[in-house]
Amino acid sequence: MKLLVLNCGSSTLKYQLLEMPKGDVLAKGNVERIGEEIGILKHKTADGKKVEITDEVFATHEDGLNRVFKLLLDGTLKSLDEIKAVGHRVVHGGEKLTKTCLVDQSVIDEIENVYPLDPLHVPAHVLGLKVATKLLPGVPNVTVFDTSFHQTIPEYGYLYAIPYNYYTEDHIRRYGAHGTSHQFVANRMAEIMNRDIKDLNIITCHLGSGSSITAVQGGKSVDTSMGLTPLEGLCMGTRCGDIDPAVLTYLGRTKGMNIEELDQLINKKSGLLGLSQISNDCRVLEDAVAEGNPAAKRAMDVFNYRIVKYIGAYSMVLGHVDAIVFTAGIGENSPYVRSEVCKKLGLLGVKIDETANDCHGKERKISTPDSKVEVWVIPTNEELAIAQQTYALVTK
Ligand code: AMP
């Protein structure tokens, strides 16, 4: 069965066509600069064919998806009727959309209620849903929420210590993010260990331009570092992560910064970029650290330290730890970050094998045989996870 996975942003559309249940990728790509003067479409098929379109306009997401369909019909598909379902990534499901679901009007209405919680991403996902429904009439659409994996976090873990009515009336609480990725790598970890996930405590570290850590107990998320939005927790590419909230009121009072300026500061100008004043890209900073650049070192030290702190906290939350997983752009590709972090986890009995750790983007055990906790690099695959959940639902 052929499934299409869509991930729509405000001016982007990422897609993969997969053959399920095997999970083979038949074609994938992304459309960028939708609504701008000139768009970009990068498309790749399983047989290695690559197409790059840089001279066309994609005024809307519908234009973009129509262009993708044309490419798919040029060799990959005979007819669009072969697409039997569409799985959509939705970053926020709020409190009510706690499970992967088959989309009907009531689901769209509920997703629209979530707009205030994530005005940047969620409206774009709904746009994607509407376009897919229009261009593929009668084909089931399934939504997979980044937040649903974290709905098992207990109340004392998701509540903020502010007046309770802000939770009951305004739904302010921890929702977390990257749930599909954390769940995917935790399940894979259990598979690799040949153990029932119900018996395992795993700490999953999704380290990319956005980064988060999750404590997974018996296959369920019991705490995660991101909060109401993907800003809380670790130091990220351009996001500040944990911060004393008073920093914002202080800057508002002393510098007269308004909400928009503060929002930009903590989301776009902070993290690795803000601390180093060099780059938000971990690769660039690692090279600079190797050349002895103190600003890059300062930024990477904060980045690594926060990860250690969260792993420490989640070890206590879990009681004991069976495995730690590193995933996403930095987690999969940075021996430096993994080494710096694992060196500080002696109290847990973690011992890293530096030779094994010298790897990029590969599934590999990086702890020594006598390490008390298994440490692994497991590449994440959110598209496959979405396709698997979509397939499971439409074939039920
Ligand atoms: P993601 O958001 O998961 O795509 O991850 C993006 C991040 O991965 C960027 O900050 C890159 O700096 C980082 N990254 C990619 N490749 C490497 C690498 N070889 N070494 C260190 N960081 C990397």
Short mmCIF file of C-alpha atoms and ligand atoms in Angstrom, two decimals:
data_model
loop_
_atom_site.label_atom_id
_atom_site.label_comp_id
_atom_site.label_asym_id
_atom_site.label_seq_id
_atom_site.Cartn_x
_atom_site.Cartn_y
_atom_site.Cartn_z
CA MET A 1 0.00 0.00 0.00
CA LYS A 2 1.38 3.39 -1.01
CA LEU A 3 1.12 6.18 1.56
CA LEU A 4 2.02 9.82 1.31
CA VAL A 5 3.47 11.57 4.36
CA LEU A 6 3.15 15.34 4.45
CA ASN A 7 4.75 17.90 6.72
CA CYS A 8 3.57 21.40 5.86
CA GLY A 9 5.14 24.59 7.18
CA SER A 10 4.00 28.12 6.48
CA SER A 11 6.01 28.31 3.25
CA THR A 12 7.23 24.73 2.92
CA LEU A 13 5.91 21.28 2.14
CA LYS A 14 7.97 18.17 2.86
CA TYR A 15 6.78 14.86 1.52
CA GLN A 16 7.61 11.18 1.27
CA LEU A 17 5.86 8.45 -0.66
CA LEU A 18 6.33 5.10 1.07
CA GLU A 19 5.42 1.52 0.30
CA MET A 20 3.91 0.07 3.44
CA PRO A 21 4.17 -2.03 5.50
CA LYS A 22 7.78 -2.46 4.33
CA GLY A 23 8.52 1.23 4.75
CA ASP A 24 10.45 1.57 1.49
CA VAL A 25 10.73 5.19 0.38
CA LEU A 26 9.61 5.47 -3.26
CA ALA A 27 10.15 9.22 -3.54
CA LYS A 28 10.74 12.17 -1.28
CA GLY A 29 11.46 15.84 -1.38
CA ASN A 30 10.43 19.28 -0.35
CA VAL A 31 8.92 22.43 -1.75
CA GLU A 32 10.26 25.67 -0.32
CA ARG A 33 9.42 29.35 -0.69
CA ILE A 34 5.73 28.77 -1.28
CA GLY A 35 4.06 32.14 -1.82
CA GLU A 36 7.34 33.82 -2.70
CA GLU A 37 8.51 35.17 -6.04
CA ILE A 38 10.35 32.00 -7.02
CA GLY A 39 9.95 28.60 -5.40
CA ILE A 40 12.30 25.65 -4.98
CA LEU A 41 11.33 22.00 -5.38
CA LYS A 42 13.79 19.22 -4.66
CA HIS A 43 12.64 15.72 -5.54
CA LYS A 44 14.40 12.35 -5.30
CA THR A 45 13.21 8.89 -6.28
CA ALA A 46 14.20 5.45 -5.04
CA ASP A 47 16.18 4.74 -8.23
CA GLY A 48 18.41 7.74 -7.51
CA LYS A 49 16.77 10.19 -9.95
CA LYS A 50 17.01 13.78 -8.70
CA VAL A 51 15.03 16.80 -9.88
CA GLU A 52 15.62 20.35 -8.73
CA ILE A 53 13.22 23.05 -9.86
CA THR A 54 14.33 26.59 -9.17
CA ASP A 55 12.49 28.63 -11.79
CA GLU A 56 8.83 28.11 -11.02
CA VAL A 57 6.37 29.89 -8.77
CA PHE A 58 4.34 28.00 -6.18
CA ALA A 59 1.80 30.58 -5.16
CA THR A 60 0.04 28.22 -2.75
CA HIS A 61 0.55 24.85 -1.05
CA GLU A 62 -1.97 23.48 -3.56
CA ASP A 63 0.30 24.57 -6.43
CA GLY A 64 3.25 22.95 -4.68
CA LEU A 65 1.48 19.63 -4.08
CA ASN A 66 0.12 19.58 -7.63
CA ARG A 67 3.68 19.98 -8.93
CA VAL A 68 4.83 17.14 -6.66
CA PHE A 69 2.05 14.94 -8.05
CA LYS A 70 3.23 15.69 -11.61
CA LEU A 71 6.71 14.51 -10.64
CA LEU A 72 5.34 11.39 -8.96
CA LEU A 73 3.34 10.58 -12.09
CA ASP A 74 6.54 10.80 -14.10
CA GLY A 75 7.76 7.28 -13.35
CA THR A 76 6.91 6.56 -9.70
CA LEU A 77 3.11 6.31 -9.91
CA LYS A 78 0.82 5.38 -12.80
CA SER A 79 -2.13 7.11 -11.20
CA LEU A 80 -2.77 9.14 -8.05
CA ASP A 81 -5.35 6.46 -7.18
CA GLU A 82 -2.41 4.37 -6.01
CA ILE A 83 -2.07 6.67 -2.97
CA LYS A 84 -4.27 4.99 -0.38
CA ALA A 85 -3.81 7.36 2.57
CA VAL A 86 -2.04 10.54 3.63
CA GLY A 87 -0.31 10.86 7.01
CA HIS A 88 0.18 14.41 8.28
CA ARG A 89 2.66 15.60 10.85
CA VAL A 90 0.99 18.01 13.27
CA VAL A 91 3.29 19.51 15.88
CA HIS A 92 0.62 20.33 18.44
CA GLY A 93 -2.57 18.50 19.32
CA GLY A 94 -3.38 20.38 22.52
CA GLU A 95 -5.03 18.40 25.31
CA LYS A 96 -7.85 16.80 23.37
CA LEU A 97 -6.06 15.32 20.38
CA THR A 98 -4.06 12.76 22.28
CA LYS A 99 -3.88 10.02 19.65
CA THR A 100 -3.17 9.55 15.98
CA CYS A 101 -6.56 9.97 14.32
CA LEU A 102 -8.48 9.65 11.10
CA VAL A 103 -9.41 13.17 10.04
CA ASP A 104 -12.97 14.37 9.82
CA GLN A 105 -14.43 17.86 10.27
CA SER A 106 -14.51 17.51 14.07
CA VAL A 107 -10.76 16.80 14.11
CA ILE A 108 -10.07 19.84 11.91
CA ASP A 109 -12.23 21.98 14.24
CA GLU A 110 -10.30 20.72 17.24
CA ILE A 111 -6.93 21.35 15.57
CA GLU A 112 -8.07 24.89 14.77
CA ASN A 113 -8.70 25.39 18.51
CA VAL A 114 -5.00 24.70 19.05
CA TYR A 115 -3.86 27.63 16.84
CA PRO A 116 -3.09 29.97 19.75
CA LEU A 117 -0.73 27.37 21.25
CA ASP A 118 1.35 27.18 18.08
CA PRO A 119 0.39 29.88 15.59
CA LEU A 120 3.54 29.28 13.56
CA HIS A 121 3.04 25.63 12.64
CA VAL A 122 -0.50 24.40 13.24
CA PRO A 123 -2.36 26.60 10.70
CA ALA A 124 0.08 25.40 8.04
CA HIS A 125 -0.67 21.76 8.94
CA VAL A 126 -4.41 22.40 8.56
CA LEU A 127 -3.73 23.99 5.20
CA GLY A 128 -1.90 20.81 4.20
CA LEU A 129 -4.87 18.73 5.35
CA LYS A 130 -7.30 20.79 3.33
CA VAL A 131 -5.14 20.69 0.20
CA ALA A 132 -4.66 16.91 0.45
CA THR A 133 -8.41 16.42 0.92
CA LYS A 134 -9.10 18.56 -2.14
CA LEU A 135 -6.50 17.00 -4.44
CA LEU A 136 -7.03 13.40 -3.33
CA PRO A 137 -10.79 13.20 -2.73
CA GLY A 138 -11.96 10.12 -0.86
CA VAL A 139 -8.46 9.24 0.37
CA PRO A 140 -8.24 8.99 4.18
CA ASN A 141 -6.11 11.58 5.96
CA VAL A 142 -4.48 10.75 9.26
CA THR A 143 -2.94 13.20 11.72
CA VAL A 144 0.03 12.24 13.88
CA PHE A 145 0.69 14.71 16.69
CA ASP A 146 4.15 15.49 18.08
CA THR A 147 2.54 16.08 21.45
CA SER A 148 0.48 12.91 21.84
CA PHE A 149 3.33 10.70 23.07
CA HIS A 150 3.74 13.08 26.03
CA GLN A 151 0.11 12.90 27.15
CA THR A 152 1.11 10.19 29.64
CA ILE A 153 3.17 12.66 31.71
CA PRO A 154 1.59 12.82 35.17
CA GLU A 155 -0.11 15.98 36.36
CA TYR A 156 2.76 16.95 38.68
CA GLY A 157 5.06 16.76 35.64
CA TYR A 158 2.97 18.79 33.23
CA LEU A 159 1.63 21.52 35.53
CA TYR A 160 3.45 24.82 35.88
CA ALA A 161 3.43 26.37 39.34
CA ILE A 162 1.30 29.33 38.34
CA PRO A 163 -2.32 29.90 39.42
CA TYR A 164 -4.26 26.76 38.53
CA ASN A 165 -6.92 28.63 36.56
CA TYR A 166 -4.32 29.35 33.85
CA TYR A 167 -4.33 25.62 33.27
CA THR A 168 -8.08 25.06 33.46
CA GLU A 169 -9.05 28.15 31.47
CA ASP A 170 -6.08 28.82 29.21
CA HIS A 171 -4.66 25.27 28.90
CA ILE A 172 -1.18 26.41 29.91
CA ARG A 173 0.82 23.29 30.74
CA ARG A 174 3.71 21.19 29.47
CA TYR A 175 2.84 19.53 26.16
CA GLY A 176 6.33 18.62 24.96
CA ALA A 177 7.38 18.06 21.36
CA HIS A 178 9.33 15.67 19.10
CA GLY A 179 7.05 12.94 20.53
CA THR A 180 7.00 10.90 17.32
CA SER A 181 10.80 10.82 17.30
CA HIS A 182 11.20 9.98 21.01
CA GLN A 183 8.65 7.16 20.69
CA PHE A 184 10.27 5.83 17.51
CA VAL A 185 13.79 5.60 18.93
CA ALA A 186 12.59 4.25 22.30
CA ASN A 187 10.71 1.44 20.52
CA ARG A 188 13.73 0.73 18.34
CA MET A 189 15.94 0.63 21.45
CA ALA A 190 13.70 -2.05 22.99
CA GLU A 191 13.78 -4.00 19.72
CA ILE A 192 17.59 -3.85 19.61
CA MET A 193 17.87 -4.95 23.24
CA ASN A 194 15.37 -7.73 22.51
CA ARG A 195 13.39 -6.68 25.57
CA ASP A 196 9.76 -5.79 26.13
CA ILE A 197 9.60 -2.00 26.22
CA LYS A 198 7.22 -2.32 29.19
CA ASP A 199 10.21 -3.44 31.27
CA LEU A 200 12.60 -0.69 30.20
CA ASN A 201 13.53 2.79 31.38
CA ILE A 202 15.06 4.81 28.55
CA ILE A 203 16.26 8.40 28.24
CA THR A 204 15.95 9.62 24.66
CA CYS A 205 17.96 12.67 23.58
CA HIS A 206 16.66 14.28 20.37
CA LEU A 207 19.41 16.80 19.62
CA GLY A 208 18.93 18.87 16.47
CA SER A 209 18.32 22.51 15.71
CA GLY A 210 15.47 22.01 18.18
CA SER A 211 16.46 19.71 21.04
CA SER A 212 14.57 17.84 23.71
CA ILE A 213 15.05 14.98 26.17
CA THR A 214 12.40 12.52 27.31
CA ALA A 215 12.20 10.06 30.17
CA VAL A 216 10.46 6.95 28.81
CA GLN A 217 9.19 4.41 31.36
CA GLY A 218 7.62 1.21 30.10
CA GLY A 219 7.22 2.76 26.65
CA LYS A 220 5.45 5.85 27.98
CA SER A 221 6.73 9.39 28.24
CA VAL A 222 6.82 10.39 31.91
CA ASP A 223 8.62 13.71 31.47
CA THR A 224 10.06 15.77 28.69
CA SER A 225 12.11 18.94 28.53
CA MET A 226 9.99 21.00 26.12
CA GLY A 227 6.97 22.74 27.55
CA LEU A 228 3.95 24.71 26.43
CA THR A 229 6.04 25.43 23.34
CA PRO A 230 9.29 23.98 21.97
CA LEU A 231 11.25 26.71 23.73
CA GLU A 232 11.74 25.20 27.17
CA GLY A 233 14.55 22.90 28.25
CA LEU A 234 17.86 22.42 26.48
CA CYS A 235 20.00 25.07 24.84
CA MET A 236 19.18 24.90 21.09
CA GLY A 237 20.39 26.37 17.82
CA THR A 238 18.71 29.73 18.33
CA ARG A 239 16.35 29.07 21.26
CA CYS A 240 17.37 29.81 24.83
CA GLY A 241 15.76 26.81 26.55
CA ASP A 242 15.35 27.12 30.31
CA ILE A 243 15.58 30.69 31.52
CA ASP A 244 14.46 32.55 34.61
CA PRO A 245 11.14 34.04 33.42
CA ALA A 246 12.13 37.23 35.22
CA VAL A 247 14.80 37.84 32.58
CA LEU A 248 11.96 38.81 30.26
CA THR A 249 10.18 41.12 32.66
CA TYR A 250 13.55 42.65 33.59
CA LEU A 251 14.39 43.35 29.93
CA GLY A 252 10.90 44.72 29.36
CA ARG A 253 11.30 47.11 32.28
CA THR A 254 14.91 48.16 31.84
CA LYS A 255 15.24 48.16 28.05
CA GLY A 256 11.62 48.75 27.09
CA MET A 257 11.62 45.63 24.90
CA ASN A 258 8.16 44.67 23.70
CA ILE A 259 6.63 41.20 23.36
CA GLU A 260 7.69 40.79 19.73
CA GLU A 261 11.29 41.77 20.48
CA LEU A 262 11.44 39.44 23.46
CA ASP A 263 9.94 36.64 21.39
CA GLN A 264 12.61 37.14 18.71
CA LEU A 265 15.33 37.27 21.34
CA ILE A 266 14.47 33.95 22.99
CA ASN A 267 13.45 32.06 19.84
CA LYS A 268 15.76 33.36 17.12
CA LYS A 269 18.76 35.09 18.66
CA SER A 270 19.65 32.91 21.63
CA GLY A 271 20.96 29.37 22.12
CA LEU A 272 24.19 28.40 20.37
CA LEU A 273 23.95 31.42 18.09
CA GLY A 274 23.42 33.93 20.87
CA LEU A 275 26.08 32.51 23.16
CA SER A 276 28.75 32.09 20.49
CA GLN A 277 27.85 35.06 18.29
CA ILE A 278 29.24 32.83 15.54
CA SER A 279 26.66 30.32 14.34
CA ASN A 280 23.70 28.18 15.33
CA ASP A 281 25.26 25.26 13.49
CA CYS A 282 26.90 22.72 15.74
CA ARG A 283 29.35 21.68 12.97
CA VAL A 284 30.69 25.22 12.62
CA LEU A 285 31.04 25.55 16.39
CA GLU A 286 32.77 22.21 16.78
CA ASP A 287 35.34 23.23 14.16
CA ALA A 288 35.82 26.53 15.98
CA VAL A 289 36.26 24.71 19.32
CA ALA A 290 38.94 22.54 17.70
CA GLU A 291 40.72 25.74 16.62
CA GLY A 292 40.60 27.02 20.20
CA ASN A 293 37.84 29.61 19.77
CA PRO A 294 36.65 30.53 23.31
CA ALA A 295 33.21 31.83 22.21
CA ALA A 296 32.40 28.56 20.46
CA LYS A 297 33.63 26.63 23.50
CA ARG A 298 31.43 28.70 25.81
CA ALA A 299 28.34 27.93 23.68
CA MET A 300 29.06 24.22 23.35
CA ASP A 301 29.82 23.94 27.09
CA VAL A 302 26.37 25.33 27.91
CA PHE A 303 24.77 23.04 25.32
CA ASN A 304 26.45 19.91 26.69
CA TYR A 305 25.98 20.84 30.35
CA ARG A 306 22.22 21.21 29.96
CA ILE A 307 21.98 17.73 28.45
CA VAL A 308 23.92 16.27 31.39
CA LYS A 309 21.65 18.11 33.84
CA TYR A 310 18.47 16.74 32.25
CA ILE A 311 19.84 13.21 32.05
CA GLY A 312 20.68 13.49 35.75
CA ALA A 313 17.20 14.72 36.62
CA TYR A 314 15.45 12.09 34.52
CA SER A 315 17.57 9.33 36.05
CA MET A 316 16.00 10.24 39.37
CA VAL A 317 12.53 10.44 37.78
CA LEU A 318 12.95 6.94 36.34
CA GLY A 319 14.64 5.32 39.36
CA HIS A 320 17.09 3.43 37.19
CA VAL A 321 18.17 3.76 33.57
CA ASP A 322 18.54 0.87 31.13
CA ALA A 323 19.51 2.86 28.05
CA ILE A 324 20.31 6.32 26.76
CA VAL A 325 19.67 7.09 23.09
CA PHE A 326 21.11 9.91 21.00
CA THR A 327 19.24 10.92 17.87
CA ALA A 328 18.56 13.76 15.33
CA GLY A 329 21.11 15.95 13.51
CA ILE A 330 23.50 16.52 16.41
CA GLY A 331 22.70 13.36 18.39
CA GLU A 332 23.39 11.17 15.36
CA ASN A 333 26.38 13.06 14.01
CA SER A 334 28.38 14.57 16.82
CA PRO A 335 30.88 12.26 18.56
CA TYR A 336 32.09 15.39 20.38
CA VAL A 337 28.72 16.18 22.03
CA ARG A 338 28.06 12.53 22.89
CA SER A 339 31.51 12.14 24.38
CA GLU A 340 31.37 15.37 26.40
CA VAL A 341 27.97 14.37 27.79
CA CYS A 342 28.75 10.72 28.53
CA LYS A 343 32.02 11.61 30.30
CA LYS A 344 29.91 13.34 32.97
CA LEU A 345 27.56 10.39 33.56
CA GLY A 346 29.92 8.34 35.72
CA LEU A 347 27.46 8.32 38.62
CA LEU A 348 25.08 6.30 36.43
CA GLY A 349 27.86 3.86 35.57
CA VAL A 350 27.98 5.04 31.95
CA LYS A 351 31.20 4.17 30.13
CA ILE A 352 31.64 5.32 26.58
CA ASP A 353 33.67 3.47 23.95
CA GLU A 354 35.35 6.32 22.08
CA THR A 355 36.20 4.15 19.08
CA ALA A 356 32.57 3.07 18.65
CA ASN A 357 31.47 6.65 19.30
CA ASP A 358 33.39 7.85 16.25
CA CYS A 359 30.38 7.39 13.99
CA HIS A 360 27.89 9.50 12.04
CA GLY A 361 24.25 8.79 11.30
CA LYS A 362 24.48 5.08 11.99
CA GLU A 363 22.72 2.84 14.45
CA ARG A 364 25.45 1.86 16.87
CA LYS A 365 26.13 1.00 20.49
CA ILE A 366 28.65 3.49 21.83
CA SER A 367 28.98 2.26 25.43
CA THR A 368 31.51 -0.32 26.59
CA PRO A 369 30.39 -3.89 27.45
CA ASP A 370 30.82 -3.16 31.18
CA SER A 371 28.84 0.12 31.09
CA LYS A 372 25.89 -0.12 33.52
CA VAL A 373 23.70 1.73 31.01
CA GLU A 374 23.63 0.94 27.29
CA VAL A 375 24.23 4.05 25.21
CA TRP A 376 23.18 4.00 21.57
CA VAL A 377 23.01 6.22 18.52
CA ILE A 378 19.71 5.51 16.75
CA PRO A 379 18.81 7.56 13.68
CA THR A 380 15.31 8.89 13.97
CA ASN A 381 12.80 8.51 11.15
CA GLU A 382 9.72 10.59 11.84
CA GLU A 383 8.30 10.05 8.33
CA LEU A 384 8.47 6.28 8.72
CA ALA A 385 6.88 6.55 12.17
CA ILE A 386 4.04 8.64 10.71
CA ALA A 387 3.61 6.18 7.84
CA GLN A 388 3.54 3.23 10.28
CA GLN A 389 0.90 4.88 12.45
CA THR A 390 -1.14 5.88 9.39
CA TYR A 391 -0.93 2.37 7.96
CA ALA A 392 -1.96 0.84 11.29
CA LEU A 393 -5.01 3.08 11.48
CA VAL A 394 -6.27 2.74 7.91
CA THR A 395 -5.85 -1.05 7.83
CA LYS A 396 -7.44 -1.60 11.23
P1 AMP B 1 18.13 18.54 12.70
O1 AMP B 1 17.32 19.68 13.21
O2 AMP B 1 17.81 17.25 13.37
O3 AMP B 1 18.12 18.42 11.22
O4 AMP B 1 19.64 18.85 13.10
C1 AMP B 1 20.32 19.97 12.62
C2 AMP B 1 21.60 20.13 13.41
O5 AMP B 1 22.43 18.98 13.24
C3 AMP B 1 22.42 21.34 12.98
O6 AMP B 1 22.63 22.18 14.09
C4 AMP B 1 23.76 20.77 12.59
O7 AMP B 1 24.76 21.54 13.14
C5 AMP B 1 23.78 19.41 13.27
N1 AMP B 1 24.67 18.50 12.55
C6 AMP B 1 24.49 17.93 11.36
N2 AMP B 1 25.58 17.19 11.01
C7 AMP B 1 26.49 17.34 12.01
C8 AMP B 1 27.81 16.85 12.27
N3 AMP B 1 28.44 16.06 11.40
N4 AMP B 1 28.41 17.19 13.43
C9 AMP B 1 27.78 17.99 14.31
N5 AMP B 1 26.53 18.47 14.14
C10 AMP B 1 25.89 18.16 13.01
#
